[in-house]
Amino acid sequence: MASINDNYLKLKAGYLFPEIARRVNAFTNANPNAQVIKLGIGDVTEPLPLACRQAMAKAIDDMGDRQTFKGYGPEQGYAWLREKIAQHDFQARGCEVSAEEIFISDGSKCDTGNILDIFGKNNTIAVTDPVYPVYVDTNVMAGHTGDANDKGEYGGLVYLPISAENEFTAAIPSQKVDLIYLCFPNNPTGATATKAYLKDWVDYALAHGSIIFFDAAYEAFITDPTLPHSIYEIEGARNCAIEFRSFSKNAGFTGTRCAFTVVPKTLTAKAADGSDVELWKLWNRRQSTKFNGVSYIIQRGAEAVYSPEGQAQVQELIAFYLENARIIREKLAAAGLMVYGGVNAPYVWVKTPDGLSSWDFFDKLLHTVNVVGTPGSGFGAAGEGYFRISAFNSRSNVEEAMERITSTLKLG
């Protein structure tokens, strides 16, 4: 009889967002007239930039002409898109990243999980707590952890607590770890990292032969000119870091799927015989074997992000969501809640009132004012007592949700 991957049985309950959907669906089925506003999952609501839509429409026409038709594209992505990314996102900021080091994909969520394919099972892995659940769950699926304890912490992972006391930036671990997940601007807390802070991590990684997985999916929301957008702005990072980026949140590609990963050619890790192996070669082999690339149409849409019109339209989108975040942050703070983030990030991290648990507060908001957020405990044990609210929604929905929470729901 066929057997399963028993590591999946270690996973705690359902993935966070399907569980949210299950509770919301149960509520709406029982209350079909309720006007539910969803500020939970970080999905965008505003239309794709016009420049991207026009580029995609032209690409569709290309597919209707034998002379311009495209079949299988390069697994790593078309050179014309990778060159634009290298120039605008990295070289313009003084980062030494070439087009050859960029791999186009269908999502940074996929890449942060798939990257484990090229690493061994004996690495010590560090994650922050709270953390984006994909980092943890994909390691569980790959067999890199033990079982979970009563708090949901998995054996074999090094948890780095983040809280208001350390401004939601984890302390450098005292022990040696091999793989380190960092996300800035942070999901879920909205915290940001200074160059000095990232320099400490790079120095640590170089000293211990560690690899940093740097998730920069929200870098476009940074408006503070002193904050780094890429870990490659830090000297030495090319020798210890892989960076993940996405078009989902800056250009609204959540439904069209396009992202990229940067693997510097200078980056190496150890083989079993002690030799150094280029990770670029391994990731290129993995992608060439398991991935057929992102569609030509979508890549043309992503390329248009870097046109003058695309840049202006993307900035309008980012400003729109940041204004939503400001409204959320200020309204909830005025109502007496402790709030964090929402300045250089699209997420507001809220301390739950009256000692309510994260899921109790979720249920209270859903059933009392019909507003959906994300329970902090779904991001890890240290997220208990917190709640994430997303700025990704229409202005009218954000304003209505804040009105309901602050005027209808009794706080304090």
Coordinates of C-alpha atoms in Angstrom, one line a residue:
M1 CA 0.0 0.0 0.0
A2 CA 1.2 3.5 -0.8
S3 CA 2.5 5.5 2.2
I4 CA 2.3 9.2 2.9
N5 CA 4.7 11.9 4.0
D6 CA 4.1 11.6 7.7
N7 CA 5.6 15.0 8.3
Y8 CA 2.2 16.5 7.2
L9 CA 0.6 14.9 10.2
K10 CA 2.7 17.1 12.4
L11 CA 1.1 20.3 11.1
K12 CA -1.1 22.0 13.7
A13 CA -4.8 22.2 12.6
G14 CA -5.4 23.9 9.3
Y15 CA -3.2 26.6 7.8
L16 CA -4.1 29.9 9.4
F17 CA -6.0 31.6 6.5
P18 CA -8.2 28.6 5.6
E19 CA -9.2 28.5 9.2
I20 CA -10.2 32.1 9.1
A21 CA -12.1 31.4 5.9
R22 CA -13.9 28.5 7.6
R23 CA -15.0 30.7 10.5
V24 CA -16.1 33.5 8.2
N25 CA -18.0 31.2 6.0
A26 CA -19.8 29.6 9.0
F27 CA -20.8 33.1 10.2
T28 CA -22.0 34.3 6.8
N29 CA -24.0 31.2 6.2
A30 CA -25.8 31.7 9.5
N31 CA -26.1 35.4 8.9
P32 CA -26.6 35.9 5.1
N33 CA -27.5 39.6 5.5
A34 CA -24.4 40.5 7.4
Q35 CA -22.1 43.0 5.6
V36 CA -18.7 41.5 6.4
I37 CA -15.6 43.6 5.8
K38 CA -12.4 41.5 5.4
L39 CA -9.1 43.1 6.7
G40 CA -7.5 39.7 7.4
I41 CA -5.7 38.1 4.5
G42 CA -3.3 40.5 2.8
D43 CA -5.0 40.4 -0.6
V44 CA -5.1 43.6 -2.6
T45 CA -8.4 45.1 -3.9
E46 CA -7.5 47.9 -6.3
P47 CA -7.2 47.2 -10.1
L48 CA -3.9 46.4 -11.8
P49 CA -2.0 49.5 -13.0
L50 CA -3.1 50.6 -16.4
A51 CA 0.4 50.3 -17.8
C52 CA 0.4 46.6 -16.7
R53 CA -3.0 45.9 -18.2
Q54 CA -2.0 47.5 -21.5
A55 CA 1.2 45.5 -21.7
M56 CA -0.7 42.3 -20.9
A57 CA -3.3 43.1 -23.6
K58 CA -0.5 43.6 -26.2
A59 CA 1.1 40.3 -25.0
I60 CA -2.2 38.5 -25.6
D61 CA -2.2 39.9 -29.2
D62 CA 1.4 38.7 -29.5
M63 CA 0.1 35.2 -28.7
G64 CA -2.3 35.5 -31.7
D65 CA 0.3 36.0 -34.3
R66 CA 2.7 33.3 -35.5
Q67 CA 5.5 35.8 -35.7
T68 CA 5.3 36.9 -32.1
F69 CA 3.8 33.8 -30.5
K70 CA 5.6 32.5 -27.4
G71 CA 5.6 28.9 -26.2
Y72 CA 7.8 27.7 -23.3
G73 CA 9.9 30.5 -22.1
P74 CA 13.2 30.4 -20.2
E75 CA 12.6 28.8 -16.7
Q76 CA 14.6 31.6 -15.1
G77 CA 12.4 34.3 -16.8
Y78 CA 12.8 36.4 -19.8
A79 CA 16.0 38.4 -19.9
W80 CA 14.2 41.7 -20.6
L81 CA 12.3 41.5 -17.3
R82 CA 15.3 40.3 -15.3
E83 CA 17.4 43.2 -16.7
K84 CA 14.7 45.8 -15.7
I85 CA 14.5 44.3 -12.2
A86 CA 18.3 44.3 -11.7
Q87 CA 18.6 47.9 -12.9
H88 CA 15.6 49.5 -11.1
D89 CA 15.4 47.4 -7.9
F90 CA 19.0 46.8 -7.1
Q91 CA 21.6 48.6 -9.2
A92 CA 19.8 52.0 -8.7
R93 CA 20.2 51.5 -5.0
G94 CA 23.9 50.6 -5.2
C95 CA 23.4 46.8 -5.0
E96 CA 25.6 44.5 -6.9
V97 CA 22.9 42.2 -8.4
S98 CA 23.0 41.1 -12.1
A99 CA 20.1 40.0 -14.2
E100 CA 21.6 36.5 -14.3
E101 CA 21.2 36.2 -10.5
I102 CA 17.4 36.8 -10.7
F103 CA 14.9 34.0 -11.1
I104 CA 11.3 34.9 -12.0
S105 CA 8.6 32.9 -10.3
D106 CA 4.9 32.7 -9.6
G107 CA 5.1 33.9 -6.0
S108 CA 7.5 34.6 -3.1
K109 CA 5.3 32.3 -1.0
C110 CA 6.2 29.5 -3.3
D111 CA 9.9 30.4 -3.4
T112 CA 10.3 30.7 0.4
G113 CA 9.0 27.1 0.6
N114 CA 10.7 25.7 -2.5
I115 CA 14.1 27.1 -1.6
L116 CA 14.3 24.3 1.0
D117 CA 14.7 21.8 -1.9
I118 CA 18.4 22.8 -2.2
F119 CA 19.3 22.6 1.5
G120 CA 20.0 19.5 3.6
K121 CA 17.9 18.2 6.5
N122 CA 20.6 18.7 9.2
N123 CA 20.5 22.5 9.2
T124 CA 19.6 24.4 12.3
I125 CA 16.8 26.8 11.4
A126 CA 15.9 30.1 13.1
V127 CA 12.5 31.8 12.7
T128 CA 11.1 34.8 14.5
D129 CA 8.0 34.4 16.7
P130 CA 5.5 35.6 15.5
V131 CA 6.3 34.6 12.0
Y132 CA 4.8 34.2 8.5
P133 CA 3.4 30.7 8.9
V134 CA 4.8 29.5 5.5
Y135 CA 8.3 29.5 6.8
V136 CA 7.5 27.1 9.6
D137 CA 5.0 24.9 7.9
T138 CA 7.2 24.2 4.8
N139 CA 10.0 23.1 7.1
V140 CA 7.6 20.8 8.9
M141 CA 6.5 19.3 5.6
A142 CA 10.1 18.8 4.5
G143 CA 10.9 16.9 7.7
H144 CA 13.2 19.5 9.3
T145 CA 11.4 19.6 12.6
G146 CA 10.1 17.5 15.4
D147 CA 6.6 17.5 16.8
A148 CA 4.8 20.6 18.1
N149 CA 4.5 21.3 21.8
D150 CA 1.4 22.7 23.5
K151 CA 2.2 26.2 22.4
G152 CA 2.6 25.2 18.8
E153 CA 6.4 25.4 18.8
Y154 CA 8.1 22.7 16.8
G155 CA 11.1 20.8 18.0
G156 CA 14.2 21.5 16.0
L157 CA 13.5 25.1 15.2
V158 CA 15.1 28.0 17.0
Y159 CA 12.5 30.6 17.9
L160 CA 13.5 34.2 18.2
P161 CA 10.7 36.1 20.1
I162 CA 9.8 39.6 18.9
S163 CA 7.6 41.9 20.9
A164 CA 7.0 45.6 21.7
E165 CA 9.9 45.4 24.2
N166 CA 12.4 44.7 21.4
E167 CA 10.5 46.8 18.8
F168 CA 9.6 43.6 17.0
T169 CA 13.2 43.0 15.9
A170 CA 14.7 39.7 17.0
A171 CA 17.9 39.6 19.0
I172 CA 20.9 37.9 17.3
P173 CA 20.9 34.3 18.6
S174 CA 23.6 33.2 21.0
Q175 CA 24.0 29.8 19.4
K176 CA 25.0 29.0 15.9
V177 CA 22.1 28.6 13.4
D178 CA 22.4 27.7 9.7
L179 CA 19.3 29.1 8.0
I180 CA 17.7 32.3 9.2
Y181 CA 14.3 33.7 8.0
L182 CA 14.0 37.5 8.2
C183 CA 11.1 39.5 6.8
F184 CA 11.2 43.3 6.6
P185 CA 9.0 45.3 6.5
N186 CA 7.7 42.6 8.7
N187 CA 4.6 40.4 8.2
P188 CA 2.7 40.3 10.6
T189 CA 4.0 43.1 12.9
G190 CA 4.7 45.9 10.3
A191 CA 8.2 46.5 11.9
T192 CA 11.1 47.7 9.8
A193 CA 14.9 47.1 10.0
T194 CA 17.6 49.7 9.9
K195 CA 20.9 49.2 8.0
A196 CA 22.7 48.8 11.3
Y197 CA 20.4 46.0 12.4
L198 CA 20.7 44.1 9.2
K199 CA 24.5 44.6 9.3
D200 CA 24.5 42.7 12.6
W201 CA 22.7 39.8 11.0
V202 CA 25.0 39.8 8.0
D203 CA 28.1 39.9 10.2
Y204 CA 26.6 37.0 12.2
A205 CA 25.9 35.0 9.1
L206 CA 29.3 35.5 7.6
A207 CA 31.0 34.5 10.9
H208 CA 29.0 31.3 11.2
G209 CA 28.6 30.2 7.6
S210 CA 24.8 30.9 7.8
I211 CA 22.4 31.7 5.0
I212 CA 19.8 34.4 5.5
F213 CA 16.4 34.0 3.7
F214 CA 15.4 37.7 3.4
D215 CA 11.7 38.2 2.5
A216 CA 11.4 41.7 1.1
A217 CA 7.9 41.3 -0.3
Y218 CA 6.8 44.6 1.2
E219 CA 9.8 46.7 0.5
A220 CA 7.9 49.1 -1.8
F221 CA 6.0 50.4 1.3
I222 CA 9.1 51.9 2.8
T223 CA 8.9 55.7 2.7
D224 CA 11.7 56.4 5.2
P225 CA 14.8 57.1 3.1
T226 CA 17.1 55.9 5.8
L227 CA 15.7 52.3 5.7
P228 CA 17.2 49.7 3.4
H229 CA 14.9 48.1 0.8
S230 CA 17.2 45.2 0.1
I231 CA 19.6 43.2 2.2
Y232 CA 22.2 43.6 -0.6
E233 CA 22.5 47.2 0.5
I234 CA 24.5 45.7 3.4
E235 CA 28.2 45.0 2.7
G236 CA 28.9 41.2 2.6
A237 CA 25.2 40.2 2.1
R238 CA 26.0 38.7 -1.3
N239 CA 28.0 36.0 0.5
C240 CA 25.3 35.0 3.0
A241 CA 21.8 36.0 1.8
I242 CA 19.0 35.0 -0.7
E243 CA 16.3 37.6 -1.2
F244 CA 12.7 37.1 -2.2
R245 CA 10.6 39.8 -3.8
S246 CA 7.0 40.0 -5.2
F247 CA 4.9 42.0 -7.6
S248 CA 1.8 41.0 -5.5
K249 CA 1.5 43.9 -3.1
N250 CA 3.2 46.8 -4.9
A251 CA 1.5 46.2 -8.3
G252 CA -1.5 44.1 -7.3
F253 CA -0.4 40.8 -8.9
T254 CA -1.9 38.6 -6.3
G255 CA -4.3 37.2 -8.9
T256 CA -1.9 37.2 -11.8
R257 CA 1.2 35.8 -9.9
C258 CA 4.7 37.1 -10.5
A259 CA 7.6 37.3 -8.2
F260 CA 11.4 36.8 -8.2
T261 CA 14.2 35.4 -6.1
V262 CA 17.8 36.6 -6.1
V263 CA 20.6 34.1 -5.6
P264 CA 24.0 35.7 -5.9
K265 CA 26.6 33.7 -7.8
T266 CA 29.0 34.3 -4.9
L267 CA 26.8 32.4 -2.5
T268 CA 27.9 28.9 -1.4
A269 CA 27.1 26.2 1.1
K270 CA 28.8 23.0 2.1
A271 CA 28.3 19.6 0.5
A272 CA 28.5 16.4 2.6
D273 CA 32.2 16.0 1.7
G274 CA 33.0 19.5 3.0
S275 CA 33.3 21.2 -0.4
D276 CA 31.8 24.5 -1.3
V277 CA 28.9 24.4 -3.8
E278 CA 27.4 27.4 -5.6
L279 CA 23.7 27.8 -4.6
W280 CA 22.9 29.5 -7.8
K281 CA 23.7 26.3 -9.7
L282 CA 21.5 24.3 -7.4
W283 CA 18.5 26.7 -7.6
N284 CA 18.9 26.9 -11.4
R285 CA 18.8 23.1 -11.6
R286 CA 15.8 22.9 -9.3
Q287 CA 13.8 25.5 -11.2
S288 CA 14.7 24.0 -14.6
T289 CA 13.5 20.6 -13.4
K290 CA 10.4 21.5 -11.4
F291 CA 9.2 24.8 -12.9
N292 CA 8.2 25.8 -16.5
G293 CA 8.4 29.5 -15.8
V294 CA 5.8 32.4 -15.5
S295 CA 3.7 33.1 -18.6
Y296 CA 4.9 35.5 -21.2
I297 CA 1.7 37.6 -20.8
I298 CA 2.3 38.1 -17.0
Q299 CA 6.0 38.8 -17.4
R300 CA 5.2 41.6 -20.0
G301 CA 2.8 43.0 -17.4
A302 CA 5.5 42.9 -14.7
E303 CA 8.0 44.6 -17.1
A304 CA 5.5 47.5 -17.5
V305 CA 5.9 48.2 -13.7
Y306 CA 9.3 49.7 -14.6
S307 CA 8.0 52.0 -17.3
P308 CA 7.6 55.7 -16.3
E309 CA 3.8 55.3 -16.4
G310 CA 4.0 52.0 -14.4
Q311 CA 6.2 53.5 -11.8
A312 CA 3.8 56.4 -11.2
Q313 CA 0.8 54.1 -11.1
V314 CA 2.5 51.7 -8.7
Q315 CA 3.4 54.6 -6.4
E316 CA -0.3 55.7 -6.4
L317 CA -1.3 52.2 -5.3
I318 CA 1.3 52.1 -2.5
A319 CA 0.3 55.6 -1.3
F320 CA -3.4 54.5 -1.3
Y321 CA -2.7 51.5 0.9
L322 CA -0.4 53.4 3.2
E323 CA -3.2 56.0 3.7
N324 CA -5.5 53.1 4.6
A325 CA -2.8 51.9 7.1
R326 CA -2.6 55.4 8.6
I327 CA -6.4 55.6 9.1
I328 CA -6.4 52.2 10.8
R329 CA -3.5 53.0 13.0
E330 CA -4.8 56.4 14.1
K331 CA -8.4 55.4 14.6
L332 CA -7.6 52.4 16.7
A333 CA -5.0 54.3 18.7
A334 CA -7.5 57.1 19.4
A335 CA -9.9 54.4 20.6
G336 CA -7.4 53.4 23.3
L337 CA -5.8 50.4 21.6
M338 CA -2.1 49.8 21.5
V339 CA -1.0 49.7 17.9
Y340 CA 2.2 49.1 16.1
G341 CA 3.4 49.1 12.4
G342 CA 1.4 50.6 9.6
V343 CA 3.9 53.4 8.8
N344 CA 6.4 51.8 6.4
A345 CA 4.3 48.7 6.0
P346 CA 0.7 47.8 5.1
Y347 CA 0.0 45.9 8.3
V348 CA -1.1 47.2 11.7
W349 CA -0.3 45.0 14.7
V350 CA -2.8 45.5 17.5
K351 CA -2.7 44.5 21.2
T352 CA -6.0 42.8 22.0
P353 CA -8.0 44.6 24.7
D354 CA -9.3 43.3 28.0
G355 CA -6.9 40.4 28.0
L356 CA -8.8 38.7 25.2
S357 CA -7.0 35.9 23.4
S358 CA -6.3 36.4 19.7
W359 CA -9.1 34.1 18.5
D360 CA -11.6 35.4 21.1
F361 CA -10.9 38.9 19.7
F362 CA -11.3 37.6 16.2
D363 CA -14.7 36.1 17.0
K364 CA -15.8 39.2 18.9
L365 CA -15.0 41.5 15.9
L366 CA -16.6 39.0 13.5
H367 CA -19.8 38.5 15.4
T368 CA -20.2 42.0 16.9
V369 CA -19.2 44.3 14.1
N370 CA -18.7 41.9 11.2
V371 CA -15.0 42.8 10.6
V372 CA -12.4 40.2 9.9
G373 CA -8.8 40.5 11.0
T374 CA -6.0 37.9 11.7
P375 CA -5.4 36.4 15.1
G376 CA -1.8 37.0 16.2
S377 CA -1.5 33.5 17.7
G378 CA -1.8 32.1 14.1
F379 CA 1.6 33.5 13.5
G380 CA 3.2 31.8 16.5
A381 CA 3.1 31.5 20.3
A382 CA 4.5 35.0 20.8
G383 CA 1.7 36.4 18.7
E384 CA -0.9 35.5 21.3
G385 CA -2.6 38.6 22.6
Y386 CA -2.1 40.5 19.3
F387 CA -4.2 40.9 16.2
R388 CA -3.2 41.9 12.6
I389 CA -5.3 44.2 10.5
S390 CA -4.5 44.6 6.8
A391 CA -4.6 47.9 4.9
F392 CA -5.4 46.0 1.7
N393 CA -9.0 47.0 1.0
S394 CA -11.1 49.9 -0.4
R395 CA -11.0 53.2 1.4
S396 CA -14.8 53.0 2.1
N397 CA -14.4 49.6 3.6
V398 CA -11.5 50.7 5.8
E399 CA -13.3 53.7 7.0
E400 CA -16.5 51.8 7.7
A401 CA -14.6 49.1 9.5
M402 CA -12.9 51.6 11.8
E403 CA -16.2 53.3 12.4
R404 CA -17.8 50.0 13.5
I405 CA -14.9 49.0 15.7
T406 CA -14.4 52.3 17.5
S407 CA -18.1 53.4 17.9
T408 CA -20.0 50.1 18.1
L409 CA -17.6 47.7 19.8
K410 CA -16.9 48.6 23.4
L411 CA -13.2 48.8 24.0
G412 CA -11.3 49.0 27.3

